[in-house]
Coordinates of C-alpha atoms and ligand atoms in Angstrom, one line a residue:
M15 CA 0.3 -55.4 -17.0
T16 CA -1.3 -52.6 -15.0
P17 CA -1.5 -49.1 -16.5
F18 CA 1.1 -46.6 -15.5
T19 CA 0.0 -43.9 -13.0
P20 CA 2.6 -41.1 -12.9
P21 CA 3.9 -40.5 -9.4
T22 CA 3.4 -36.7 -9.9
A23 CA 3.2 -35.7 -6.2
D24 CA 6.4 -37.5 -5.2
Q25 CA 8.3 -36.2 -8.2
L26 CA 7.3 -32.6 -7.5
L27 CA 8.3 -33.0 -3.9
A28 CA 11.8 -34.4 -5.0
I29 CA 12.1 -31.6 -7.6
R30 CA 11.4 -29.0 -4.9
I31 CA 13.2 -30.4 -1.9
N32 CA 16.1 -32.4 -3.4
A33 CA 16.8 -30.5 -6.6
G34 CA 15.8 -27.1 -5.1
I35 CA 14.0 -25.9 -8.2
D36 CA 12.7 -22.7 -6.5
E37 CA 16.2 -21.6 -5.9
L38 CA 17.2 -22.4 -9.5
A39 CA 14.3 -20.4 -10.8
Q40 CA 15.7 -17.3 -9.0
T41 CA 18.7 -17.3 -11.4
E42 CA 18.5 -15.5 -14.7
R43 CA 19.3 -18.6 -16.7
F44 CA 16.5 -20.6 -15.2
Q45 CA 14.0 -17.9 -14.4
H46 CA 11.3 -19.6 -16.5
A47 CA 11.3 -22.6 -14.2
E48 CA 8.6 -21.1 -12.0
P49 CA 6.3 -23.4 -10.0
D50 CA 3.4 -23.2 -12.4
L51 CA 5.5 -24.2 -15.4
V52 CA 7.2 -27.0 -13.4
E53 CA 3.9 -28.4 -12.3
A54 CA 2.6 -28.2 -15.9
I55 CA 5.6 -30.0 -17.2
V56 CA 5.6 -32.8 -14.6
A57 CA 1.9 -33.4 -14.8
G58 CA 1.9 -33.0 -18.6
V59 CA 4.7 -35.4 -19.4
G60 CA 3.3 -37.9 -16.9
Q61 CA 0.0 -37.8 -18.7
F62 CA 1.6 -38.1 -22.0
A63 CA 3.8 -41.0 -20.9
A64 CA 0.8 -42.9 -19.4
G65 CA -1.4 -42.3 -22.5
E66 CA 1.1 -42.8 -25.4
F67 CA 4.2 -44.7 -24.2
A68 CA 2.8 -47.1 -21.5
P69 CA 0.3 -48.9 -23.7
L70 CA 3.1 -49.9 -26.0
N71 CA 5.3 -51.4 -23.3
R72 CA 3.9 -54.9 -23.4
K73 CA 3.5 -55.0 -27.1
G74 CA 7.1 -53.9 -27.5
D75 CA 8.3 -56.7 -25.3
L76 CA 6.3 -59.4 -27.0
E77 CA 6.9 -58.3 -30.6
G78 CA 10.3 -56.6 -30.3
A79 CA 12.3 -54.7 -32.9
K80 CA 12.9 -56.6 -36.1
L81 CA 15.5 -56.2 -38.8
E82 CA 13.9 -56.5 -42.3
N83 CA 16.0 -55.9 -45.4
G84 CA 18.4 -53.7 -43.5
V85 CA 15.7 -51.6 -41.9
V86 CA 14.7 -52.0 -38.3
R87 CA 10.9 -52.1 -37.8
L88 CA 9.1 -51.4 -34.5
P89 CA 5.7 -52.7 -33.6
E90 CA 2.7 -50.7 -34.7
G91 CA 2.1 -47.6 -32.6
F92 CA 5.7 -46.7 -31.9
E93 CA 6.0 -44.4 -34.9
A94 CA 2.9 -42.4 -34.0
A95 CA 3.8 -42.2 -30.4
Y96 CA 7.3 -40.9 -31.3
H97 CA 5.9 -38.3 -33.6
A98 CA 3.5 -37.1 -30.9
Y99 CA 6.4 -36.9 -28.5
V100 CA 8.4 -34.7 -31.0
E101 CA 5.4 -32.6 -31.9
Q102 CA 4.6 -31.8 -28.2
G103 CA 8.2 -30.6 -27.7
W104 CA 9.2 -33.0 -24.9
N105 CA 12.6 -33.7 -26.5
A106 CA 13.7 -30.0 -26.3
I107 CA 13.2 -29.3 -22.6
A108 CA 16.8 -28.7 -21.4
S109 CA 18.6 -28.0 -24.7
P110 CA 19.8 -24.4 -25.3
A111 CA 17.4 -22.0 -26.8
A112 CA 20.0 -21.1 -29.5
H113 CA 19.4 -24.6 -31.0
G114 CA 15.6 -24.6 -30.6
G115 CA 15.5 -25.9 -27.0
Q116 CA 13.6 -24.5 -24.1
G117 CA 16.7 -23.9 -22.0
L118 CA 15.1 -25.3 -18.8
P119 CA 17.0 -27.0 -16.0
F120 CA 18.5 -30.5 -16.5
T121 CA 16.3 -31.4 -13.5
L122 CA 13.2 -31.1 -15.7
A123 CA 14.7 -33.1 -18.5
C124 CA 15.3 -35.9 -15.9
N125 CA 11.6 -35.7 -15.1
V126 CA 10.6 -36.1 -18.7
L127 CA 12.8 -39.2 -19.0
E128 CA 11.6 -40.5 -15.6
N129 CA 8.0 -40.5 -16.7
L130 CA 8.6 -41.8 -20.2
G131 CA 10.9 -44.6 -19.0
A132 CA 8.6 -45.7 -16.3
A133 CA 5.9 -46.0 -19.0
N134 CA 8.2 -47.7 -21.5
M135 CA 11.9 -48.2 -20.7
A136 CA 12.9 -49.7 -24.0
F137 CA 11.3 -47.0 -26.1
T138 CA 12.7 -44.2 -23.9
L139 CA 16.2 -45.2 -24.8
L140 CA 15.6 -43.6 -28.2
P141 CA 15.4 -40.0 -26.8
M142 CA 17.9 -40.8 -24.1
L143 CA 20.6 -41.7 -26.6
S144 CA 19.8 -38.6 -28.6
V145 CA 20.7 -36.5 -25.5
G146 CA 24.2 -37.9 -25.6
A147 CA 24.7 -36.9 -29.3
I148 CA 23.2 -33.4 -28.6
E149 CA 25.6 -32.9 -25.7
A150 CA 28.6 -34.1 -27.7
L151 CA 27.9 -31.6 -30.5
E152 CA 26.9 -28.8 -28.1
H153 CA 30.2 -29.0 -26.2
H154 CA 32.7 -30.1 -28.9
G155 CA 31.1 -29.6 -32.3
S156 CA 32.1 -26.7 -34.6
K157 CA 29.6 -23.9 -35.3
D158 CA 28.9 -25.5 -38.7
Q159 CA 28.3 -28.9 -37.1
Q160 CA 26.0 -27.4 -34.5
A161 CA 24.0 -25.5 -37.1
M162 CA 23.8 -28.6 -39.3
Y163 CA 22.8 -31.2 -36.7
L164 CA 21.5 -29.7 -33.5
P165 CA 18.1 -28.1 -34.4
N166 CA 16.8 -31.4 -35.7
L167 CA 18.4 -33.5 -32.9
V168 CA 16.9 -31.1 -30.3
S169 CA 13.4 -31.3 -31.8
G170 CA 13.7 -35.1 -32.1
K171 CA 13.1 -35.1 -35.9
W172 CA 16.5 -36.8 -36.1
S173 CA 17.8 -39.2 -33.4
G174 CA 21.4 -39.8 -32.1
T175 CA 23.5 -42.7 -31.1
M176 CA 26.7 -43.3 -29.2
N177 CA 29.2 -45.8 -30.7
L178 CA 31.9 -46.8 -28.3
T179 CA 31.8 -50.5 -27.9
E180 CA 33.5 -53.0 -30.2
P181 CA 34.0 -56.8 -29.7
A182 CA 37.4 -56.4 -28.0
A183 CA 36.6 -53.0 -26.4
G184 CA 33.9 -53.0 -23.7
S185 CA 34.8 -51.5 -20.3
D186 CA 38.3 -50.9 -21.9
V187 CA 37.1 -48.4 -24.5
G188 CA 40.8 -47.6 -25.2
A189 CA 41.2 -51.0 -27.0
L190 CA 38.9 -50.0 -29.9
R191 CA 40.2 -50.5 -33.4
S192 CA 37.8 -48.6 -35.8
T193 CA 39.7 -46.3 -38.0
A194 CA 39.3 -42.8 -39.6
E195 CA 41.4 -41.9 -42.7
P196 CA 41.6 -38.3 -43.7
I197 CA 40.2 -37.5 -47.1
E198 CA 42.5 -35.1 -49.1
D199 CA 40.5 -34.5 -52.3
G200 CA 37.1 -34.5 -53.9
E201 CA 33.7 -33.6 -52.6
H202 CA 34.5 -34.9 -49.0
A203 CA 37.9 -33.3 -48.7
G204 CA 38.6 -32.4 -45.0
K205 CA 36.4 -35.2 -43.8
Y206 CA 37.3 -38.8 -42.9
R207 CA 36.6 -42.3 -44.2
I208 CA 35.4 -44.4 -41.2
T209 CA 35.8 -48.2 -41.1
G210 CA 35.0 -50.6 -38.4
Q211 CA 32.4 -52.6 -36.5
K212 CA 30.5 -51.4 -33.4
I213 CA 28.4 -53.7 -31.3
Y214 CA 25.5 -53.2 -28.9
I215 CA 24.5 -49.8 -30.5
T216 CA 21.2 -48.7 -28.9
W217 CA 18.7 -47.6 -31.5
G218 CA 21.5 -47.7 -34.1
E219 CA 19.0 -48.2 -36.9
H220 CA 15.2 -47.6 -37.1
D221 CA 12.8 -45.6 -39.2
L222 CA 11.0 -43.5 -36.5
A223 CA 13.3 -40.5 -37.1
E224 CA 14.2 -39.1 -40.6
N225 CA 17.9 -39.3 -40.0
I226 CA 20.2 -40.9 -37.4
I227 CA 23.3 -39.0 -36.3
H228 CA 25.9 -41.5 -35.1
L229 CA 28.7 -40.3 -32.8
V230 CA 31.5 -42.7 -33.4
L231 CA 34.9 -43.2 -31.7
A232 CA 37.7 -44.2 -34.0
R233 CA 41.5 -44.0 -34.4
L234 CA 43.3 -41.6 -36.8
P235 CA 46.4 -43.0 -38.6
G236 CA 49.4 -43.2 -36.3
A237 CA 47.3 -42.3 -33.2
P238 CA 48.9 -43.4 -29.9
E239 CA 47.7 -46.7 -28.5
G240 CA 45.0 -46.8 -25.8
S241 CA 42.6 -44.2 -24.8
R242 CA 45.0 -41.3 -25.7
G243 CA 44.6 -42.2 -29.4
I244 CA 40.8 -42.0 -29.8
S245 CA 39.0 -39.4 -31.8
L246 CA 35.3 -38.6 -32.0
F247 CA 33.4 -38.4 -35.3
V248 CA 29.9 -37.4 -36.4
V249 CA 28.6 -39.9 -39.0
P250 CA 25.1 -39.3 -40.3
K251 CA 23.0 -42.2 -41.7
Y252 CA 22.0 -39.9 -44.6
H253 CA 24.4 -37.2 -45.8
V254 CA 23.1 -33.7 -45.1
N255 CA 23.2 -31.2 -47.9
A256 CA 24.3 -27.6 -47.3
D257 CA 20.7 -26.4 -47.4
G258 CA 19.8 -28.9 -44.7
S259 CA 18.0 -31.4 -47.0
L260 CA 18.9 -35.0 -46.9
G261 CA 21.3 -36.4 -49.4
P262 CA 22.2 -40.0 -50.3
K263 CA 22.7 -42.8 -47.7
N264 CA 26.1 -43.0 -46.0
D265 CA 28.0 -46.3 -46.2
L266 CA 26.9 -47.8 -42.9
R267 CA 24.4 -50.5 -42.0
C268 CA 22.9 -52.5 -39.2
V269 CA 24.3 -56.0 -39.7
S270 CA 22.1 -57.7 -37.0
L271 CA 20.1 -57.2 -33.9
E272 CA 21.0 -58.8 -30.6
H273 CA 18.5 -61.2 -29.0
K274 CA 18.3 -60.0 -25.4
L275 CA 17.0 -60.7 -21.9
G276 CA 14.9 -57.6 -22.0
I277 CA 14.2 -54.1 -23.5
N278 CA 13.1 -56.0 -26.6
A279 CA 11.7 -52.9 -28.2
S280 CA 15.1 -51.2 -28.1
P281 CA 17.0 -52.3 -31.2
T282 CA 20.5 -53.2 -30.0
C283 CA 22.5 -53.1 -33.3
V284 CA 25.7 -54.5 -34.6
M285 CA 26.8 -51.6 -36.9
S286 CA 29.2 -51.8 -39.8
Y287 CA 30.8 -48.7 -41.0
G288 CA 32.5 -48.4 -44.4
D289 CA 31.8 -51.9 -46.0
N290 CA 32.4 -50.2 -49.4
G291 CA 35.1 -47.8 -48.2
E292 CA 32.7 -44.9 -48.4
C293 CA 31.5 -44.1 -44.9
I294 CA 32.1 -40.4 -44.5
G295 CA 32.4 -38.7 -41.1
E296 CA 33.5 -35.4 -39.7
L297 CA 35.9 -35.0 -36.7
V298 CA 34.3 -33.5 -33.6
G299 CA 36.6 -31.5 -31.4
Q300 CA 40.4 -32.2 -31.4
P301 CA 42.2 -35.2 -32.8
N302 CA 43.0 -37.9 -30.1
K303 CA 40.7 -36.1 -27.6
G304 CA 37.6 -38.2 -28.3
L305 CA 37.5 -39.9 -25.0
A306 CA 37.8 -36.7 -23.1
A307 CA 34.9 -35.3 -25.2
M308 CA 32.9 -38.4 -24.3
F309 CA 33.6 -37.8 -20.6
T310 CA 31.9 -34.4 -20.6
M311 CA 28.6 -36.1 -21.5
M312 CA 29.1 -39.3 -19.6
N313 CA 28.2 -37.7 -16.4
N314 CA 24.7 -36.9 -17.6
A315 CA 24.4 -40.2 -19.4
R316 CA 25.1 -42.0 -16.2
I317 CA 22.5 -40.0 -14.4
N318 CA 20.0 -40.9 -17.1
V319 CA 20.8 -44.6 -16.6
G320 CA 20.5 -44.2 -12.8
N321 CA 17.2 -42.6 -13.5
Q322 CA 16.2 -45.9 -15.1
G323 CA 16.5 -47.6 -11.7
A324 CA 13.8 -45.2 -10.4
Q325 CA 11.7 -45.8 -13.5
I326 CA 11.6 -49.5 -13.4
A327 CA 11.2 -49.6 -9.6
E328 CA 8.2 -47.3 -9.8
R329 CA 6.6 -49.4 -12.5
A330 CA 7.3 -52.7 -10.8
T331 CA 5.9 -51.3 -7.5
Q332 CA 2.7 -50.1 -9.1
Q333 CA 2.2 -53.5 -10.7
A334 CA 2.9 -55.4 -7.4
L335 CA 0.6 -53.2 -5.4
A336 CA -2.3 -53.8 -7.8
Y337 CA -1.7 -57.6 -7.6
A338 CA -1.3 -57.7 -3.9
R339 CA -4.6 -56.0 -3.3
D340 CA -6.3 -58.3 -5.7
R341 CA -4.9 -61.7 -5.0
V342 CA -6.7 -63.5 -2.1
Q343 CA -4.8 -66.2 -0.1
S344 CA -5.2 -67.5 3.5
A345 CA -6.7 -65.8 6.5
R346 CA -4.6 -63.2 8.3
A347 CA -2.4 -65.1 10.9
G348 CA -3.8 -64.8 14.4
S349 CA -7.0 -63.2 13.2
P350 CA -10.3 -64.5 14.6
D351 CA -11.8 -64.0 11.1
K352 CA -10.9 -67.1 9.2
N353 CA -11.9 -65.8 5.8
P354 CA -9.0 -65.5 3.3
V355 CA -7.7 -62.0 2.8
A356 CA -5.8 -60.1 0.0
I357 CA -2.1 -61.0 0.3
I358 CA -1.3 -57.4 1.0
E359 CA -2.7 -58.0 4.5
H360 CA 0.1 -60.5 5.3
P361 CA 3.1 -59.1 7.2
D362 CA 5.7 -60.4 4.8
V363 CA 3.9 -59.0 1.7
R364 CA 3.6 -55.7 3.5
R365 CA 7.3 -55.8 4.2
M366 CA 8.1 -56.3 0.5
I367 CA 5.7 -53.6 -0.6
L368 CA 7.1 -51.0 1.8
R369 CA 10.6 -52.0 0.9
M370 CA 9.8 -51.4 -2.8
K371 CA 8.2 -48.0 -2.1
A372 CA 11.0 -46.9 0.2
L373 CA 13.7 -47.9 -2.2
T374 CA 12.0 -46.3 -5.1
E375 CA 11.5 -43.0 -3.3
G376 CA 15.1 -43.2 -2.1
V377 CA 16.5 -43.5 -5.7
R378 CA 14.1 -40.7 -6.8
A379 CA 15.4 -38.4 -4.0
L380 CA 19.0 -39.2 -4.9
L381 CA 18.2 -38.6 -8.6
Y382 CA 16.8 -35.1 -8.1
Y383 CA 19.5 -34.2 -5.6
C384 CA 22.1 -35.1 -8.2
A385 CA 20.2 -33.3 -11.0
G386 CA 20.0 -30.2 -8.9
Q387 CA 23.8 -30.2 -8.3
V388 CA 24.4 -30.6 -12.0
D389 CA 22.2 -27.5 -12.7
R390 CA 24.1 -25.5 -10.0
G391 CA 27.3 -26.7 -11.6
N392 CA 26.1 -25.4 -15.0
L393 CA 25.5 -22.1 -13.3
G394 CA 29.1 -21.9 -12.3
D395 CA 28.9 -23.3 -8.7
E396 CA 32.1 -25.4 -8.5
A397 CA 31.3 -27.0 -5.2
A398 CA 28.0 -28.2 -6.5
K399 CA 29.7 -29.5 -9.6
A400 CA 32.1 -31.6 -7.5
R401 CA 29.2 -32.8 -5.4
G402 CA 27.3 -33.8 -8.5
E403 CA 30.3 -35.7 -9.8
I404 CA 30.6 -37.6 -6.6
V405 CA 27.0 -38.6 -6.5
V406 CA 26.8 -39.7 -10.1
P407 CA 28.5 -43.2 -9.6
M408 CA 26.3 -43.7 -6.5
L409 CA 23.1 -43.0 -8.5
K410 CA 24.1 -45.0 -11.5
A411 CA 25.3 -48.1 -9.5
W412 CA 22.9 -48.1 -6.5
G413 CA 20.0 -46.7 -8.4
T414 CA 20.1 -49.5 -11.0
D415 CA 20.8 -52.2 -8.4
V416 CA 17.6 -51.0 -6.7
G417 CA 15.8 -51.3 -10.0
V418 CA 16.8 -55.0 -10.2
E419 CA 16.0 -55.6 -6.5
V420 CA 12.6 -53.9 -6.6
S421 CA 11.5 -55.6 -9.8
G422 CA 12.7 -58.9 -8.3
L423 CA 10.5 -58.3 -5.3
G424 CA 7.7 -57.5 -7.7
I425 CA 8.0 -61.0 -9.1
Q426 CA 8.1 -62.5 -5.6
I427 CA 4.8 -60.7 -4.7
H428 CA 3.2 -62.2 -7.7
G429 CA 4.2 -65.8 -6.7
G430 CA 4.0 -68.2 -9.6
M431 CA 2.2 -65.5 -11.6
G432 CA 5.4 -63.5 -11.5
F433 CA 7.4 -66.3 -13.0
V434 CA 5.0 -66.8 -15.9
E435 CA 5.0 -63.9 -18.4
E436 CA 1.4 -63.0 -18.6
T437 CA 1.2 -60.5 -15.7
G438 CA 4.1 -58.4 -17.0
A439 CA 6.0 -58.5 -13.7
A440 CA 8.7 -60.6 -15.3
Q441 CA 9.2 -58.0 -18.1
H442 CA 10.1 -55.3 -15.5
W443 CA 12.8 -57.5 -14.0
R444 CA 14.1 -58.5 -17.4
D445 CA 14.2 -54.9 -18.5
S446 CA 15.8 -53.7 -15.3
R447 CA 18.8 -56.1 -15.7
I448 CA 20.6 -54.1 -18.4
A449 CA 20.9 -50.9 -16.4
P450 CA 23.7 -52.2 -14.0
I451 CA 25.7 -53.2 -17.1
Y452 CA 25.7 -50.4 -19.7
E453 CA 27.1 -46.9 -19.5
G454 CA 30.0 -48.3 -17.4
T455 CA 29.2 -51.4 -15.4
N456 CA 28.3 -50.9 -11.7
G457 CA 31.7 -52.3 -10.8
I458 CA 33.3 -49.6 -13.0
Q459 CA 31.2 -47.0 -11.2
A460 CA 32.3 -48.1 -7.8
A461 CA 35.9 -48.1 -9.0
D462 CA 35.4 -44.5 -10.2
L463 CA 34.0 -43.5 -6.7
V464 CA 37.1 -44.9 -4.8
T465 CA 39.7 -43.5 -7.2
R466 CA 38.9 -40.3 -9.2
K467 CA 36.0 -39.1 -7.1
L468 CA 37.7 -39.9 -3.8
G469 CA 40.5 -37.6 -4.9
L470 CA 38.3 -34.6 -5.8
E471 CA 39.1 -31.3 -3.9
G472 CA 42.3 -32.7 -2.5
G473 CA 40.5 -35.8 -1.2
E474 CA 38.1 -33.6 1.0
A475 CA 34.9 -33.5 -1.2
L476 CA 33.7 -37.0 -0.3
V477 CA 34.6 -36.9 3.4
T478 CA 32.9 -33.5 3.7
L479 CA 29.7 -34.9 2.2
F480 CA 29.5 -37.6 4.8
E481 CA 30.4 -35.2 7.6
T482 CA 27.6 -32.9 6.5
I483 CA 25.1 -35.8 6.5
A484 CA 26.2 -36.9 10.0
R485 CA 25.8 -33.4 11.3
E486 CA 22.4 -32.7 9.7
A487 CA 21.1 -36.1 10.7
D488 CA 22.1 -35.8 14.4
E489 CA 18.6 -36.8 15.5
E490 CA 18.5 -39.8 13.2
F491 CA 20.8 -42.1 15.1
A492 CA 21.2 -44.9 12.4
L493 CA 21.7 -42.4 9.5
S494 CA 24.3 -40.3 11.3
A495 CA 26.2 -43.4 12.4
L496 CA 26.2 -44.7 8.8
A497 CA 27.4 -41.3 7.6
R498 CA 30.3 -41.4 10.1
D499 CA 31.2 -44.9 9.0
C500 CA 31.2 -43.7 5.4
A501 CA 33.5 -40.8 6.3
N502 CA 35.9 -43.2 8.2
V503 CA 36.0 -45.7 5.3
A504 CA 36.6 -42.8 2.8
R505 CA 39.5 -41.6 5.0
W506 CA 41.0 -45.1 5.3
M507 CA 40.7 -45.6 1.5
R508 CA 42.2 -42.2 0.9
D509 CA 45.1 -42.3 3.4
D510 CA 46.0 -45.9 4.1
A511 CA 44.5 -48.5 1.8
S512 CA 46.4 -49.9 -1.2
L513 CA 44.7 -49.5 -4.6
D514 CA 43.8 -53.2 -4.6
D515 CA 42.2 -52.9 -1.1
R516 CA 40.2 -49.9 -2.3
L517 CA 39.0 -51.6 -5.4
A518 CA 38.2 -54.8 -3.4
G519 CA 35.9 -52.8 -1.1
S520 CA 34.5 -50.4 -3.7
V521 CA 31.1 -52.0 -4.4
P522 CA 30.1 -52.4 -0.7
F523 CA 31.4 -48.9 0.0
C524 CA 29.4 -47.4 -3.0
T525 CA 26.2 -49.0 -1.7
M526 CA 26.8 -47.7 1.9
A527 CA 27.5 -44.2 0.5
S528 CA 24.5 -44.2 -1.7
V529 CA 22.1 -45.3 1.1
A530 CA 23.6 -42.6 3.3
V531 CA 23.0 -39.8 0.7
A532 CA 19.5 -41.1 -0.3
G533 CA 18.5 -41.5 3.4
W534 CA 19.7 -37.9 4.0
Q535 CA 17.6 -36.6 1.1
L536 CA 14.6 -38.6 2.2
M537 CA 14.9 -37.2 5.7
K538 CA 14.7 -33.7 4.1
Q539 CA 11.6 -34.8 2.3
A540 CA 10.0 -36.0 5.5
Q541 CA 10.8 -32.8 7.3
A542 CA 9.3 -30.8 4.4
V543 CA 6.1 -32.9 4.4
A544 CA 5.8 -32.5 8.2
A545 CA 6.0 -28.7 7.6
G546 CA 3.1 -29.0 5.1
A547 CA 5.0 -29.2 1.8
A548 CA 2.9 -31.9 0.1
P549 CA -0.4 -32.6 1.8
E550 CA -1.1 -35.5 -0.6
L551 CA 1.9 -37.3 0.8
A552 CA 1.2 -36.5 4.5
A553 CA 0.1 -40.0 5.3
T554 CA 2.6 -42.1 3.2
K555 CA 5.8 -40.1 3.3
P556 CA 6.5 -40.5 7.0
V557 CA 6.0 -44.2 6.8
T558 CA 8.2 -44.9 3.7
V559 CA 11.0 -42.6 5.1
R560 CA 10.8 -44.4 8.5
F561 CA 11.1 -47.7 6.7
F562 CA 14.2 -46.5 4.9
L563 CA 15.9 -45.0 7.9
D564 CA 15.1 -47.8 10.3
R565 CA 15.6 -50.8 8.1
I566 CA 17.5 -50.0 5.0
V567 CA 20.1 -47.7 6.6
P568 CA 21.1 -50.2 9.2
E569 CA 21.6 -52.9 6.6
A570 CA 24.0 -50.6 4.7
A571 CA 26.0 -50.1 7.9
G572 CA 26.7 -53.8 7.8
L573 CA 28.5 -53.4 4.5
K574 CA 31.4 -51.7 6.3
A575 CA 33.1 -55.1 7.0
G576 CA 33.2 -55.8 3.2
A577 CA 34.3 -52.3 2.4
T578 CA 37.3 -52.5 4.6
A579 CA 38.3 -56.1 4.4
G580 CA 40.9 -55.5 1.8
A581 CA 42.0 -57.7 -1.2
D582 CA 44.2 -60.4 0.4
L583 CA 41.5 -63.0 0.7
L584 CA 40.3 -62.4 -2.9
Y585 CA 43.8 -63.4 -4.1
A586 CA 44.4 -66.1 -1.6
L587 CA 43.9 -68.6 -4.4
P588 CA 45.2 -68.3 -8.0
A589 CA 42.5 -68.1 -10.6
E590 CA 42.9 -71.7 -11.7
A591 CA 42.4 -73.0 -8.2
L592 CA 39.0 -71.3 -8.0
V593 CA 37.8 -73.8 -10.7
G594 CA 38.4 -76.8 -8.5
Ligands
FAD17 C1 21.5 -53.7 -24.4 C2 22.8 -53.0 -24.5 C3 22.9 -51.7 -25.0 C4 24.1 -51.1 -25.1 N1 24.1 -49.8 -25.7 C5 25.4 -49.3 -26.1 C6 25.4 -48.2 -26.9 O1 24.4 -47.6 -27.3 N2 26.7 -47.7 -27.3 C7 27.8 -48.3 -26.9 O2 28.9 -47.9 -27.2 N3 27.8 -49.4 -26.1 C8 26.6 -49.9 -25.7 N4 26.5 -51.1 -24.9 C9 27.7 -51.7 -24.4 C10 27.9 -51.5 -22.9 O3 28.2 -50.2 -22.5 C11 29.0 -52.6 -22.5 O4 28.4 -53.8 -22.6 C12 29.5 -52.3 -21.1 O5 30.3 -51.2 -21.1 C13 30.4 -53.5 -20.6 O6 31.3 -53.9 -21.5 P1 31.4 -55.5 -21.9 O7 30.0 -55.9 -22.2 O8 32.4 -55.7 -22.9 O9 31.8 -56.2 -20.5 P2 33.3 -56.3 -20.0 O10 34.1 -55.1 -20.1 O11 33.9 -57.6 -20.7 O12 33.0 -56.6 -18.5 C14 32.7 -57.9 -18.0 C15 32.7 -57.9 -16.4 O13 34.1 -57.6 -16.0 C16 34.1 -56.4 -15.2 N5 35.3 -55.7 -15.5 C17 35.8 -55.4 -16.7 N6 36.9 -54.6 -16.6 C18 37.1 -54.4 -15.3 C19 38.0 -53.6 -14.5 N7 39.0 -52.9 -15.0 N8 37.8 -53.6 -13.1 C20 36.8 -54.3 -12.6 N9 35.9 -55.0 -13.2 C21 36.0 -55.0 -14.6 C22 32.8 -55.7 -15.5 O14 32.4 -54.8 -14.4 C23 31.8 -56.8 -15.8 O15 31.3 -57.3 -14.6 C24 25.3 -51.7 -24.7 C25 25.2 -53.0 -24.1 C26 24.0 -53.6 -24.1 C27 24.0 -55.1 -23.5

């Protein structure tokens, strides 16, 4: 596996142009996000990721996480790297200063994860899941809960998990059956006894952090059926004493680890709560409002998963580029020189490399555009908040699909050496494959886009986005045509299509829409570079953006047929007839 070189110049460009960091730094809340600090963070975390996380990527894949006597062990090196990460303060970038964070924009927290995840995606799930727990407590925890848990979660001394999924409750979280019984008397009076099994819990057990703070969804006695009867609980691995020291272990355990296609260094745990009837948790927020509480953090969690698309695409592209420049096969077709050349000289390999680069940069542009909207939303800009919400399912679904496509192309560029494991190209593809599945499958993201998001601002928000793109891209024929098509499909879905028809066309529509927004943001990057914004990218950026606008954008326009075809054909045969 090749070393990881952080794409600092391209990240800084996206942070400036697509997130608009300079504008954010003019607000009182984000006044510290000045150019010098932003550059220091982006370069610093890139260096840290390359030096500390990247060397463990292959080792983590080969050795994986192991469950030994109820404790999950990671390969040698993970503990030291995690401690270095905590000591250097990278975990605390965007958390509020009141809880020990640095209070910087979410955009910069995205950059920390982008670098760490490109270096080592499986490892980076540990801090990424902690972010979810921090946000849950920050927005819904009581003052006491915040004081007890947040400082150590923010520093990274403790880690966090999100426990939604159960064997019968996957996409349909409302079907979950774990229970929470109120405790009336004794030392835990006012708390709850949690019982149930959760599956697929990322970093549910490990010994890199001193304590693990589990956020668990469960049902109170007599709670309504479905998603309206779910409450959120904080359940620590070790009880926390009033003085902040750790008490005895709570009644919870990791029953087993899943054997997976990829991200082998990320322990995916089956967790059992309350085997002995003594698992103690505290209610977070209001009874039966657990799912609503989860929704406030899901937005950012989905951005962080979309970010993984950019991460794995970057890493796979770097790996493929190194191989393509090294591997010699055949003379260049039509060349008088009959000596064999490096495969990067062949037109089809060039096509794949440029496609990988253009798609990777496109997801990055979309990522930082989305992050910038979230930061503006947090400053009280309602239109930006709505824009961010619209773009989230696009980033999560298309971004992670791109991760899979690009890492698949990486294998193709390696030929047979991509299919055997030793180059590491296969690991990138195996790792990439989870991102379209968790944090709401990509099908669920597309459904969200054509239902809830389509209805935002009286059904105008989505259409306005595409109209803006069409107008601003008036000199980019293919992009403005795609944006007009997207606006028309959105109007049709909003005004005329049945719910079945909308859902049947949701995935092709989500891809079209994502390519339009990413193309628009790349166009802005190219304009900025032409005006002198990033001299290091002056040669490459015009080429990758042209590739995106001239080749990837027209492909997306072809998806209109699928987006508007409706559901009739899908149901022309009953399910049993599809078997024959
Ligand atoms: C490695 C890994 C880590 C994970 N980490 C966590 C974690 O930390 N915490 C946690 O709580 N969970 C976690 N998960 C669970 C993950 O979020 C779920 O796997 C995911 O939400 C999908 O649920 P499911 O697997 O039950 O699939 P299902 O819900 O059974 O879906 C199967 C297929 O049917 C489709 N489908 C289902 N319902 C609909 C519908 N209504 N409309 C259209 N299509 C539909 C889906 O899109 C999918 O293609 C993890 C999973 C994995 C594999």
